[in-house]
Each structure stands twice: as C-alpha cells, then as structure tokens.
Short mmCIF file of N, CA and C in Angstrom, two decimals:
data_model
loop_
_atom_site.label_atom_id
_atom_site.label_comp_id
_atom_site.label_asym_id
_atom_site.label_seq_id
_atom_site.Cartn_x
_atom_site.Cartn_y
_atom_site.Cartn_z
N UNK N 1 70.11 77.21 93.37
CA UNK N 1 69.71 75.88 93.75
C UNK N 1 70.04 75.69 95.23
N UNK N 2 69.12 75.15 95.97
CA UNK N 2 69.32 74.87 97.39
C UNK N 2 69.61 73.37 97.56
N UNK N 3 70.67 73.05 98.30
CA UNK N 3 71.14 71.67 98.43
C UNK N 3 71.14 71.27 99.91
N UNK N 4 70.56 70.12 100.19
CA UNK N 4 70.58 69.53 101.52
C UNK N 4 71.64 68.45 101.55
N UNK N 5 72.61 68.56 102.45
CA UNK N 5 73.63 67.54 102.63
C UNK N 5 73.35 66.77 103.91
N UNK N 6 73.49 65.45 103.84
CA UNK N 6 73.23 64.59 105.00
C UNK N 6 74.46 63.74 105.26
N UNK N 7 74.98 63.81 106.49
CA UNK N 7 76.09 62.98 106.93
C UNK N 7 75.50 61.92 107.85
N UNK N 8 75.24 60.70 107.34
CA UNK N 8 74.50 59.70 108.10
C UNK N 8 75.28 59.13 109.28
N UNK N 9 74.53 58.82 110.31
CA UNK N 9 75.09 58.16 111.50
C UNK N 9 73.93 57.74 112.39
N UNK N 10 74.04 56.62 113.07
CA UNK N 10 72.94 56.15 113.92
C UNK N 10 72.85 56.92 115.23
N UNK N 11 73.95 57.40 115.75
CA UNK N 11 73.90 58.20 116.98
C UNK N 11 73.73 59.68 116.68
N UNK N 12 74.46 60.18 115.71
CA UNK N 12 74.39 61.58 115.32
C UNK N 12 74.40 61.67 113.80
N UNK N 13 73.36 62.26 113.24
CA UNK N 13 73.27 62.50 111.80
C UNK N 13 73.44 64.00 111.58
N UNK N 14 74.38 64.37 110.74
CA UNK N 14 74.60 65.78 110.45
C UNK N 14 73.80 66.20 109.23
N UNK N 15 73.30 67.43 109.26
CA UNK N 15 72.59 67.99 108.12
C UNK N 15 73.11 69.40 107.86
N UNK N 16 73.15 69.76 106.60
CA UNK N 16 73.57 71.10 106.23
C UNK N 16 72.85 71.53 104.97
N UNK N 17 72.57 72.81 104.87
CA UNK N 17 71.88 73.36 103.71
C UNK N 17 72.72 74.50 103.16
N UNK N 18 72.97 74.46 101.86
CA UNK N 18 73.68 75.54 101.19
C UNK N 18 72.87 76.01 99.99
N UNK N 19 73.15 77.22 99.57
CA UNK N 19 72.52 77.80 98.39
C UNK N 19 73.62 78.00 97.35
N UNK N 20 73.42 77.46 96.16
CA UNK N 20 74.39 77.62 95.07
C UNK N 20 73.84 78.61 94.05
N UNK N 21 74.63 79.64 93.79
CA UNK N 21 74.27 80.64 92.78
C UNK N 21 75.44 80.73 91.83
N UNK N 22 75.35 80.02 90.72
CA UNK N 22 76.48 79.93 89.81
C UNK N 22 77.60 79.17 90.51
N UNK N 23 78.79 79.74 90.55
CA UNK N 23 79.92 79.10 91.21
C UNK N 23 80.00 79.46 92.69
N UNK N 24 79.15 80.36 93.15
CA UNK N 24 79.18 80.81 94.55
C UNK N 24 78.29 79.93 95.42
N UNK N 25 78.80 79.57 96.59
CA UNK N 25 78.05 78.79 97.57
C UNK N 25 77.83 79.64 98.81
N UNK N 26 76.60 79.59 99.36
CA UNK N 26 76.27 80.37 100.54
C UNK N 26 75.67 79.46 101.61
N UNK N 27 76.15 79.60 102.83
CA UNK N 27 75.65 78.85 103.97
C UNK N 27 74.21 79.26 104.26
N UNK N 28 73.34 78.27 104.51
CA UNK N 28 71.96 78.54 104.90
C UNK N 28 71.72 78.05 106.33
N UNK N 29 72.05 76.79 106.62
CA UNK N 29 71.78 76.23 107.94
C UNK N 29 72.54 74.92 108.11
N UNK N 30 72.72 74.51 109.36
CA UNK N 30 73.31 73.21 109.65
C UNK N 30 72.89 72.77 111.05
N UNK N 31 73.04 71.49 111.31
CA UNK N 31 72.68 70.97 112.63
C UNK N 31 72.87 69.48 112.70
N UNK N 32 72.43 68.92 113.81
CA UNK N 32 72.54 67.48 114.02
C UNK N 32 71.21 66.91 114.49
N UNK N 33 71.03 65.64 114.20
CA UNK N 33 69.89 64.88 114.70
C UNK N 33 70.48 63.79 115.58
N UNK N 34 70.16 63.81 116.85
CA UNK N 34 70.76 62.88 117.81
C UNK N 34 69.74 61.83 118.25
N UNK N 35 70.22 60.60 118.37
CA UNK N 35 69.35 59.50 118.79
C UNK N 35 69.86 58.83 120.07
N UNK N 36 70.79 59.47 120.80
CA UNK N 36 71.37 58.81 121.97
C UNK N 36 70.37 58.58 123.10
N UNK N 37 69.23 59.26 123.09
CA UNK N 37 68.23 59.05 124.14
C UNK N 37 67.50 57.72 123.97
N UNK N 38 67.63 57.10 122.80
CA UNK N 38 66.96 55.83 122.52
C UNK N 38 67.96 54.69 122.68
N UNK N 39 67.52 53.61 123.30
CA UNK N 39 68.39 52.45 123.51
C UNK N 39 68.98 51.98 122.18
N UNK N 40 70.26 51.65 122.21
CA UNK N 40 70.99 51.27 120.99
C UNK N 40 70.37 50.05 120.30
N UNK N 41 69.65 49.22 121.03
CA UNK N 41 69.03 48.02 120.45
C UNK N 41 67.73 48.28 119.70
N UNK N 42 67.19 49.48 119.79
CA UNK N 42 65.92 49.80 119.14
C UNK N 42 66.15 50.55 117.83
N UNK N 43 66.68 49.83 116.85
CA UNK N 43 67.02 50.43 115.57
C UNK N 43 65.82 51.09 114.87
N UNK N 44 64.63 50.47 114.82
CA UNK N 44 63.51 51.13 114.16
C UNK N 44 63.18 52.50 114.77
N UNK N 45 63.25 52.60 116.09
CA UNK N 45 62.95 53.87 116.75
C UNK N 45 64.01 54.92 116.42
N UNK N 46 65.27 54.50 116.35
CA UNK N 46 66.34 55.44 116.01
C UNK N 46 66.20 55.92 114.57
N UNK N 47 65.88 55.01 113.65
CA UNK N 47 65.68 55.38 112.25
C UNK N 47 64.50 56.34 112.10
N UNK N 48 63.46 56.15 112.90
CA UNK N 48 62.29 57.05 112.86
C UNK N 48 62.68 58.46 113.28
N UNK N 49 63.50 58.59 114.31
CA UNK N 49 63.96 59.91 114.76
C UNK N 49 64.76 60.58 113.65
N UNK N 50 65.64 59.83 113.00
CA UNK N 50 66.44 60.39 111.90
C UNK N 50 65.53 60.79 110.74
N UNK N 51 64.60 59.93 110.37
CA UNK N 51 63.67 60.23 109.28
C UNK N 51 62.88 61.50 109.58
N UNK N 52 62.33 61.59 110.78
CA UNK N 52 61.53 62.77 111.15
C UNK N 52 62.39 64.04 111.14
N UNK N 53 63.63 63.93 111.61
CA UNK N 53 64.52 65.08 111.62
C UNK N 53 64.87 65.57 110.23
N UNK N 54 65.20 64.65 109.34
CA UNK N 54 65.53 65.02 107.96
C UNK N 54 64.29 65.59 107.27
N UNK N 55 63.13 65.01 107.52
CA UNK N 55 61.89 65.52 106.93
C UNK N 55 61.61 66.95 107.41
N UNK N 56 61.85 67.22 108.68
CA UNK N 56 61.63 68.56 109.22
C UNK N 56 62.56 69.59 108.55
N UNK N 57 63.83 69.23 108.39
CA UNK N 57 64.79 70.12 107.72
C UNK N 57 64.36 70.36 106.27
N UNK N 58 63.94 69.29 105.59
CA UNK N 58 63.52 69.42 104.19
C UNK N 58 62.28 70.31 104.06
N UNK N 59 61.34 70.18 104.99
CA UNK N 59 60.14 71.01 104.94
C UNK N 59 60.46 72.47 105.24
N UNK N 60 61.39 72.69 106.15
CA UNK N 60 61.73 74.06 106.55
C UNK N 60 62.51 74.80 105.46
N UNK N 61 63.48 74.12 104.83
CA UNK N 61 64.38 74.79 103.90
C UNK N 61 64.10 74.52 102.43
N UNK N 62 63.20 73.60 102.13
CA UNK N 62 62.77 73.31 100.75
C UNK N 62 63.94 73.17 99.76
N UNK N 63 64.82 72.18 99.98
CA UNK N 63 65.95 72.00 99.05
C UNK N 63 65.47 71.51 97.68
N UNK N 64 66.26 71.83 96.68
CA UNK N 64 65.99 71.34 95.32
C UNK N 64 66.55 69.95 95.11
N UNK N 65 67.60 69.60 95.87
CA UNK N 65 68.20 68.28 95.77
C UNK N 65 68.90 67.97 97.09
N UNK N 66 69.33 66.71 97.22
CA UNK N 66 70.00 66.28 98.45
C UNK N 66 71.17 65.37 98.08
N UNK N 67 72.17 65.35 98.97
CA UNK N 67 73.31 64.46 98.81
C UNK N 67 73.61 63.82 100.15
N UNK N 68 73.95 62.53 100.11
CA UNK N 68 74.27 61.80 101.34
C UNK N 68 75.75 61.51 101.34
#
C-alpha cells in the first residue's frame, strides 16, 4: 500500500510518500510546497498553490490513501 502524508501549513506544506509492505515501511519520496512568493493576504491564491502541489504529488506517486 502506498501512503501519502501531508503536513499542512500555509507557508510550507510538507508531503511524504511511503510504501507499506506488511509491517515494513519504505521511503518513496518527500518534499515541500512553498507559498511564500504569494502575499500573505491572498489566501485563495496560496490555497491554490497547495492544492496544485498536492495534486501533482498524488498524480506522480499514485497513493492508495492519504493522511493529514
């Protein structure tokens, strides 16, 4: 099973992907989605960057489930 983990944050959102095989866990990928280039007052634009980033990770790694 492939699991996407999301550590939410408006400035920096962390993402990580692991593969679970029985009791064993294996690292697949990790990274951050940063929104500091967008003015702090433009919440919709920042949320769009986070949404697009998480969607890109999900499309690339095809997780079976996600946890926030």
